PDB file of C-alpha atoms and ligand atoms in Angstrom:
ATOM      1  CA  MET A   1      65.058 -68.681  45.464  1.00  0.00           C
ATOM      2  CA  GLN A   2      67.650 -67.381  47.419  1.00  0.00           C
ATOM      3  CA  TYR A   3      71.176 -66.563  46.506  1.00  0.00           C
ATOM      4  CA  PRO A   4      73.199 -68.389  48.413  1.00  0.00           C
ATOM      5  CA  GLU A   5      75.321 -66.230  50.669  1.00  0.00           C
ATOM      6  CA  PRO A   6      78.965 -66.078  49.836  1.00  0.00           C
ATOM      7  CA  ILE A   7      77.387 -64.413  45.916  1.00  0.00           C
ATOM      8  CA  ALA A   8      74.826 -62.628  47.777  1.00  0.00           C
ATOM      9  CA  ARG A   9      76.992 -60.595  49.877  1.00  0.00           C
ATOM     10  CA  LEU A  10      79.235 -60.904  46.771  1.00  0.00           C
ATOM     11  CA  ILE A  11      76.391 -58.796  44.934  1.00  0.00           C
ATOM     12  CA  ALA A  12      75.839 -56.740  47.620  1.00  0.00           C
ATOM     13  CA  SER A  13      79.757 -55.874  47.522  1.00  0.00           C
ATOM     14  CA  TYR A  14      79.290 -55.032  44.100  1.00  0.00           C
ATOM     15  CA  MET A  15      76.294 -52.560  44.714  1.00  0.00           C
ATOM     16  CA  ASN A  16      78.941 -50.646  47.138  1.00  0.00           C
ATOM     17  CA  LEU A  17      80.444 -48.771  43.851  1.00  0.00           C
ATOM     18  CA  PRO A  18      79.120 -46.157  41.812  1.00  0.00           C
ATOM     19  CA  GLY A  19      76.401 -46.326  39.743  1.00  0.00           C
ATOM     20  CA  ILE A  20      76.481 -50.290  39.829  1.00  0.00           C
ATOM     21  CA  GLY A  21      72.783 -51.266  40.556  1.00  0.00           C
ATOM     22  CA  GLN A  22      71.388 -54.717  41.904  1.00  0.00           C
ATOM     23  CA  LYS A  23      71.283 -55.818  37.924  1.00  0.00           C
ATOM     24  CA  THR A  24      74.640 -55.279  37.304  1.00  0.00           C
ATOM     25  CA  ALA A  25      75.978 -55.934  40.496  1.00  0.00           C
ATOM     26  CA  THR A  26      74.797 -59.849  40.324  1.00  0.00           C
ATOM     27  CA  ARG A  27      75.786 -60.080  36.454  1.00  0.00           C
ATOM     28  CA  LEU A  28      79.538 -58.818  37.915  1.00  0.00           C
ATOM     29  CA  ALA A  29      79.023 -61.522  40.653  1.00  0.00           C
ATOM     30  CA  PHE A  30      78.289 -64.424  38.734  1.00  0.00           C
ATOM     31  CA  TYR A  31      81.010 -63.407  36.181  1.00  0.00           C
ATOM     32  CA  THR A  32      84.401 -63.297  39.019  1.00  0.00           C
ATOM     33  CA  ILE A  33      82.712 -66.608  39.869  1.00  0.00           C
ATOM     34  CA  GLU A  34      84.034 -67.788  36.483  1.00  0.00           C
ATOM     35  CA  MET A  35      86.801 -66.285  37.059  1.00  0.00           C
ATOM     36  CA  LYS A  36      90.828 -68.114  37.305  1.00  0.00           C
ATOM     37  CA  ASP A  37      91.460 -68.182  40.818  1.00  0.00           C
ATOM     38  CA  GLU A  38      94.537 -66.595  40.237  1.00  0.00           C
ATOM     39  CA  VAL A  39      92.796 -63.370  38.280  1.00  0.00           C
ATOM     40  CA  VAL A  40      90.436 -63.336  41.481  1.00  0.00           C
ATOM     41  CA  SER A  41      92.806 -63.744  43.772  1.00  0.00           C
ATOM     42  CA  GLU A  42      94.821 -60.718  42.666  1.00  0.00           C
ATOM     43  CA  PHE A  43      92.125 -58.875  41.686  1.00  0.00           C
ATOM     44  CA  ALA A  44      91.317 -58.777  45.344  1.00  0.00           C
ATOM     45  CA  LYS A  45      94.905 -57.830  46.141  1.00  0.00           C
ATOM     46  CA  SER A  46      95.267 -55.014  44.275  1.00  0.00           C
ATOM     47  CA  LEU A  47      92.020 -53.708  45.810  1.00  0.00           C
ATOM     48  CA  LEU A  48      93.312 -54.425  49.321  1.00  0.00           C
ATOM     49  CA  SER A  49      96.734 -53.296  48.263  1.00  0.00           C
ATOM     50  CA  ALA A  50      94.661 -49.468  46.705  1.00  0.00           C
ATOM     51  CA  LYS A  51      93.151 -49.089  49.756  1.00  0.00           C
ATOM     52  CA  ARG A  52      96.087 -49.938  52.345  1.00  0.00           C
ATOM     53  CA  ASP A  53      98.813 -48.511  50.851  1.00  0.00           C
ATOM     54  CA  LEU A  54      97.501 -45.360  49.442  1.00  0.00           C
ATOM     55  CA  ARG A  55      97.580 -41.889  51.272  1.00  0.00           C
ATOM     56  CA  TYR A  56      97.025 -38.566  50.695  1.00  0.00           C
ATOM     57  CA  CYS A  57      99.872 -36.388  50.420  1.00  0.00           C
ATOM     58  CA  HIS A  58      99.282 -33.886  53.017  1.00  0.00           C
ATOM     59  CA  ILE A  59     100.702 -31.310  51.632  1.00  0.00           C
ATOM     60  CA  CYS A  60      98.624 -31.434  48.257  1.00  0.00           C
ATOM     61  CA  GLY A  61      96.295 -33.230  48.827  1.00  0.00           C
ATOM     62  CA  ASN A  62      97.226 -35.809  45.960  1.00  0.00           C
ATOM     63  CA  LEU A  63      97.012 -39.694  46.136  1.00  0.00           C
ATOM     64  CA  THR A  64      99.803 -41.252  46.532  1.00  0.00           C
ATOM     65  CA  GLU A  65     102.358 -44.256  48.447  1.00  0.00           C
ATOM     66  CA  GLU A  66     104.968 -42.370  49.851  1.00  0.00           C
ATOM     67  CA  ASP A  67     104.416 -38.748  51.673  1.00  0.00           C
ATOM     68  CA  PRO A  68     104.491 -36.194  50.204  1.00  0.00           C
ATOM     69  CA  CYS A  69     104.046 -37.483  47.361  1.00  0.00           C
ATOM     70  CA  GLU A  70     107.314 -37.255  44.785  1.00  0.00           C
ATOM     71  CA  ILE A  71     105.617 -34.178  43.135  1.00  0.00           C
ATOM     72  CA  CYS A  72     106.007 -31.996  45.979  1.00  0.00           C
ATOM     73  CA  GLN A  73     108.708 -33.962  46.215  1.00  0.00           C
ATOM     74  CA  ASP A  74     110.477 -33.294  43.252  1.00  0.00           C
ATOM     75  CA  PRO A  75     113.027 -29.818  43.498  1.00  0.00           C
ATOM     76  CA  THR A  76     112.912 -29.349  39.883  1.00  0.00           C
ATOM     77  CA  ARG A  77     108.620 -28.103  39.762  1.00  0.00           C
ATOM     78  CA  ASP A  78     108.870 -24.766  39.193  1.00  0.00           C
ATOM     79  CA  LYS A  79     107.876 -23.909  43.683  1.00  0.00           C
ATOM     80  CA  SER A  80     105.145 -20.244  42.080  1.00  0.00           C
ATOM     81  CA  THR A  81     102.496 -22.246  40.582  1.00  0.00           C
ATOM     82  CA  ILE A  82      99.881 -23.742  42.133  1.00  0.00           C
ATOM     83  CA  LEU A  83      97.361 -26.035  39.752  1.00  0.00           C
ATOM     84  CA  VAL A  84      93.831 -26.455  41.838  1.00  0.00           C
ATOM     85  CA  VAL A  85      92.015 -29.404  40.547  1.00  0.00           C
ATOM     86  CA  GLU A  86      89.082 -31.386  41.985  1.00  0.00           C
ATOM     87  CA  GLU A  87      90.867 -35.036  42.162  1.00  0.00           C
ATOM     88  CA  SER A  88      93.478 -37.323  41.961  1.00  0.00           C
ATOM     89  CA  LYS A  89      92.698 -38.301  38.836  1.00  0.00           C
ATOM     90  CA  ASP A  90      92.859 -34.730  37.335  1.00  0.00           C
ATOM     91  CA  VAL A  91      96.707 -34.448  38.846  1.00  0.00           C
ATOM     92  CA  MET A  92      97.272 -37.809  36.887  1.00  0.00           C
ATOM     93  CA  SER A  93      95.421 -36.441  33.240  1.00  0.00           C
ATOM     94  CA  LEU A  94      97.136 -32.834  33.940  1.00  0.00           C
ATOM     95  CA  GLU A  95     100.656 -34.989  34.533  1.00  0.00           C
ATOM     96  CA  LYS A  96     100.360 -36.938  31.312  1.00  0.00           C
ATOM     97  CA  VAL A  97     100.527 -33.640  29.076  1.00  0.00           C
ATOM     98  CA  ARG A  98     104.081 -33.415  30.485  1.00  0.00           C
ATOM     99  CA  GLU A  99     104.639 -29.370  30.157  1.00  0.00           C
ATOM    100  CA  TYR A 100     102.614 -28.291  33.348  1.00  0.00           C
ATOM    101  CA  ARG A 101     106.074 -28.359  35.460  1.00  0.00           C
ATOM    102  CA  GLY A 102     104.089 -26.533  38.854  1.00  0.00           C
ATOM    103  CA  LEU A 103     102.878 -27.901  41.981  1.00  0.00           C
ATOM    104  CA  TYR A 104      99.123 -28.939  42.259  1.00  0.00           C
ATOM    105  CA  HIS A 105      96.554 -28.490  44.881  1.00  0.00           C
ATOM    106  CA  VAL A 106      94.267 -31.597  45.448  1.00  0.00           C
ATOM    107  CA  LEU A 107      90.050 -29.798  46.254  1.00  0.00           C
ATOM    108  CA  HIS A 108      88.662 -33.338  47.006  1.00  0.00           C
ATOM    109  CA  GLY A 109      85.038 -32.479  45.691  1.00  0.00           C
ATOM    110  CA  VAL A 110      83.648 -28.596  44.916  1.00  0.00           C
ATOM    111  CA  LEU A 111      81.798 -25.961  46.652  1.00  0.00           C
ATOM    112  CA  SER A 112      77.995 -27.506  46.743  1.00  0.00           C
ATOM    113  CA  PRO A 113      74.950 -25.271  47.860  1.00  0.00           C
ATOM    114  CA  MET A 114      73.376 -27.667  47.309  1.00  0.00           C
ATOM    115  CA  GLU A 115      74.348 -30.915  48.367  1.00  0.00           C
ATOM    116  CA  GLY A 116      75.519 -29.082  50.953  1.00  0.00           C
ATOM    117  CA  THR A 117      79.186 -29.213  50.376  1.00  0.00           C
ATOM    118  CA  GLY A 118      80.579 -25.830  51.957  1.00  0.00           C
ATOM    119  CA  PRO A 119      84.472 -25.019  51.703  1.00  0.00           C
ATOM    120  CA  GLU A 120      85.333 -26.807  55.236  1.00  0.00           C
ATOM    121  CA  ASP A 121      84.372 -29.927  53.439  1.00  0.00           C
ATOM    122  CA  ILE A 122      86.827 -29.381  50.933  1.00  0.00           C
ATOM    123  CA  ASN A 123      90.819 -29.815  51.235  1.00  0.00           C
ATOM    124  CA  LEU A 124      90.841 -25.937  51.064  1.00  0.00           C
ATOM    125  CA  GLY A 125      92.507 -24.947  54.958  1.00  0.00           C
ATOM    126  CA  SER A 126      95.860 -26.463  53.463  1.00  0.00           C
ATOM    127  CA  LEU A 127      95.603 -23.964  50.057  1.00  0.00           C
ATOM    128  CA  ILE A 128      95.009 -21.581  52.083  1.00  0.00           C
ATOM    129  CA  SER A 129      98.167 -22.101  54.682  1.00  0.00           C
ATOM    130  CA  ARG A 130     100.656 -22.971  51.854  1.00  0.00           C
ATOM    131  CA  LEU A 131      99.936 -19.509  49.729  1.00  0.00           C
ATOM    132  CA  HIS A 132     100.786 -18.128  53.097  1.00  0.00           C
ATOM    133  CA  ASN A 133     104.179 -20.538  53.649  1.00  0.00           C
ATOM    134  CA  GLU A 134     105.611 -20.081  49.928  1.00  0.00           C
ATOM    135  CA  GLU A 135     106.878 -18.330  47.280  1.00  0.00           C
ATOM    136  CA  VAL A 136     103.515 -18.873  44.852  1.00  0.00           C
ATOM    137  CA  LYS A 137     102.567 -16.073  42.628  1.00  0.00           C
ATOM    138  CA  GLU A 138     100.347 -17.521  40.178  1.00  0.00           C
ATOM    139  CA  VAL A 139      97.260 -20.282  40.948  1.00  0.00           C
ATOM    140  CA  ILE A 140      95.729 -22.109  38.192  1.00  0.00           C
ATOM    141  CA  ILE A 141      91.953 -22.694  39.082  1.00  0.00           C
ATOM    142  CA  ALA A 142      91.358 -26.002  37.393  1.00  0.00           C
ATOM    143  CA  THR A 143      87.907 -27.553  38.102  1.00  0.00           C
ATOM    144  CA  ASN A 144      85.688 -28.827  35.655  1.00  0.00           C
ATOM    145  CA  ALA A 145      83.528 -26.666  33.639  1.00  0.00           C
ATOM    146  CA  THR A 146      80.864 -27.298  35.640  1.00  0.00           C
ATOM    147  CA  THR A 147      78.431 -25.169  37.849  1.00  0.00           C
ATOM    148  CA  GLU A 148      79.648 -25.842  41.332  1.00  0.00           C
ATOM    149  CA  GLY A 149      83.085 -26.198  39.660  1.00  0.00           C
ATOM    150  CA  GLU A 150      82.652 -22.628  38.187  1.00  0.00           C
ATOM    151  CA  ALA A 151      81.302 -21.332  41.783  1.00  0.00           C
ATOM    152  CA  THR A 152      84.695 -22.712  43.653  1.00  0.00           C
ATOM    153  CA  ALA A 153      86.513 -21.144  41.031  1.00  0.00           C
ATOM    154  CA  MET A 154      84.681 -17.818  41.607  1.00  0.00           C
ATOM    155  CA  TYR A 155      85.127 -18.442  45.422  1.00  0.00           C
ATOM    156  CA  LEU A 156      88.511 -19.418  45.534  1.00  0.00           C
ATOM    157  CA  SER A 157      89.857 -16.132  42.975  1.00  0.00           C
ATOM    158  CA  ARG A 158      87.701 -14.018  45.565  1.00  0.00           C
ATOM    159  CA  LEU A 159      90.022 -15.753  48.512  1.00  0.00           C
ATOM    160  CA  ILE A 160      93.092 -15.408  46.966  1.00  0.00           C
ATOM    161  CA  LYS A 161      93.057 -12.150  44.838  1.00  0.00           C
ATOM    162  CA  PRO A 162      93.754 -10.099  48.184  1.00  0.00           C
ATOM    163  CA  ALA A 163      96.860 -11.997  49.234  1.00  0.00           C
ATOM    164  CA  GLY A 164      98.571 -10.482  45.277  1.00  0.00           C
ATOM    165  CA  ILE A 165      99.152 -13.708  43.745  1.00  0.00           C
ATOM    166  CA  LYS A 166      97.384 -14.241  40.575  1.00  0.00           C
ATOM    167  CA  VAL A 167      94.619 -15.853  39.730  1.00  0.00           C
ATOM    168  CA  THR A 168      94.315 -18.034  36.461  1.00  0.00           C
ATOM    169  CA  ARG A 169      92.014 -20.426  34.960  1.00  0.00           C
ATOM    170  CA  LEU A 170      91.808 -22.979  32.394  1.00  0.00           C
ATOM    171  CA  ALA A 171      90.614 -21.670  29.012  1.00  0.00           C
ATOM    172  CA  HIS A 172      88.095 -24.130  28.127  1.00  0.00           C
ATOM    173  CA  GLY A 173      88.532 -26.227  25.501  1.00  0.00           C
ATOM    174  CA  LEU A 174      86.824 -27.751  27.772  1.00  0.00           C
ATOM    175  CA  SER A 175      83.527 -27.835  26.772  1.00  0.00           C
ATOM    176  CA  VAL A 176      80.622 -26.273  30.013  1.00  0.00           C
ATOM    177  CA  GLY A 177      79.731 -30.002  32.329  1.00  0.00           C
ATOM    178  CA  SER A 178      83.029 -32.076  30.925  1.00  0.00           C
ATOM    179  CA  ASP A 179      85.524 -33.211  32.825  1.00  0.00           C
ATOM    180  CA  ILE A 180      89.348 -32.829  32.871  1.00  0.00           C
ATOM    181  CA  GLU A 181      89.680 -36.848  33.468  1.00  0.00           C
ATOM    182  CA  TYR A 182      88.275 -36.708  29.869  1.00  0.00           C
ATOM    183  CA  ALA A 183      89.543 -35.127  28.231  1.00  0.00           C
ATOM    184  CA  ASP A 184      92.365 -36.029  26.073  1.00  0.00           C
ATOM    185  CA  GLU A 185      96.303 -34.319  26.240  1.00  0.00           C
ATOM    186  CA  VAL A 186      95.867 -31.628  23.385  1.00  0.00           C
ATOM    187  CA  THR A 187      93.019 -30.170  24.985  1.00  0.00           C
ATOM    188  CA  LEU A 188      94.085 -30.289  28.193  1.00  0.00           C
ATOM    189  CA  LEU A 189      97.738 -28.802  27.281  1.00  0.00           C
ATOM    190  CA  LYS A 190      95.146 -25.613  24.997  1.00  0.00           C
ATOM    191  CA  ALA A 191      93.792 -25.163  28.531  1.00  0.00           C
ATOM    192  CA  VAL A 192      96.606 -24.456  30.303  1.00  0.00           C
ATOM    193  CA  GLU A 193      98.226 -22.302  27.458  1.00  0.00           C
ATOM    194  CA  GLY A 194      95.485 -20.623  26.989  1.00  0.00           C
ATOM    195  CA  ARG A 195      94.121 -19.980  30.760  1.00  0.00           C
ATOM    196  CA  ARG A 196      92.441 -16.316  31.440  1.00  0.00           C
ATOM    197  CA  GLU A 197      93.538 -14.485  34.543  1.00  0.00           C
ATOM    198  CA  LEU A 198      90.337 -14.233  36.956  1.00  0.00           C
TER     199      LEU A 198
HETATM  200 ZN1  LIG B   1     102.048 -33.510  47.064  1.00  0.00          ZN
END
C-alpha cells in the first residue's frame, strides 16, 4: 500500500535531515499529523524564518540576523584575539562560558583529505585577510579533537605563525573525538584557560 501523497512528501522531507532514515521519517511524519494545527504552523514558520532571516557574518562567518554579527560589532570585545571554531554552534557553546571576550572565526568545516575537503572549501581566506588587516596578536584554534580537527589545527598553525602571531590550541580536557558542542561550561572554560602554544 502506498502512503497518500502529502504524507509521502512529508516523509521524504524528513529524510533530508541528517541521521533520519525511512523508519524514523515515517514515525515523525505520522507524529506531525497528530500535532495541533497551531504547533505545526509554528514549526513550519520557524523552519522558514531560520532559513530566511539568518545569514553568515561576512567578517567571522558566524550565523547571524545582522551582518556584521553582534560579536564583530561589539566595541567591548578584545580584537587582538580570534578563536577559530568549526561550526557556528561552537560559538554559541563558547559564548555560554562568558569568560572569553575576544572575537571568533567560523570555518564551516575542517580539512579532510579523505572527503576531499581542502583549504579552499572552508572559510579560510577571510581568516587570513583578517590577520592582515587587524591588530591580531593571538589565534586560538578550537577545532574538535578529531583527526581532521587536529590536522586542521596544525595546518592553520603553520600558516599563521610565520606572520608573527601567537597560535594556541584549546587544552583538551575535552576527550579525543569529543565535540565542543557537547562539552559542559566548566570543561570549556578550563580548555580556554589551559590553552597551549602550538
Ligand atoms: Zn561576525
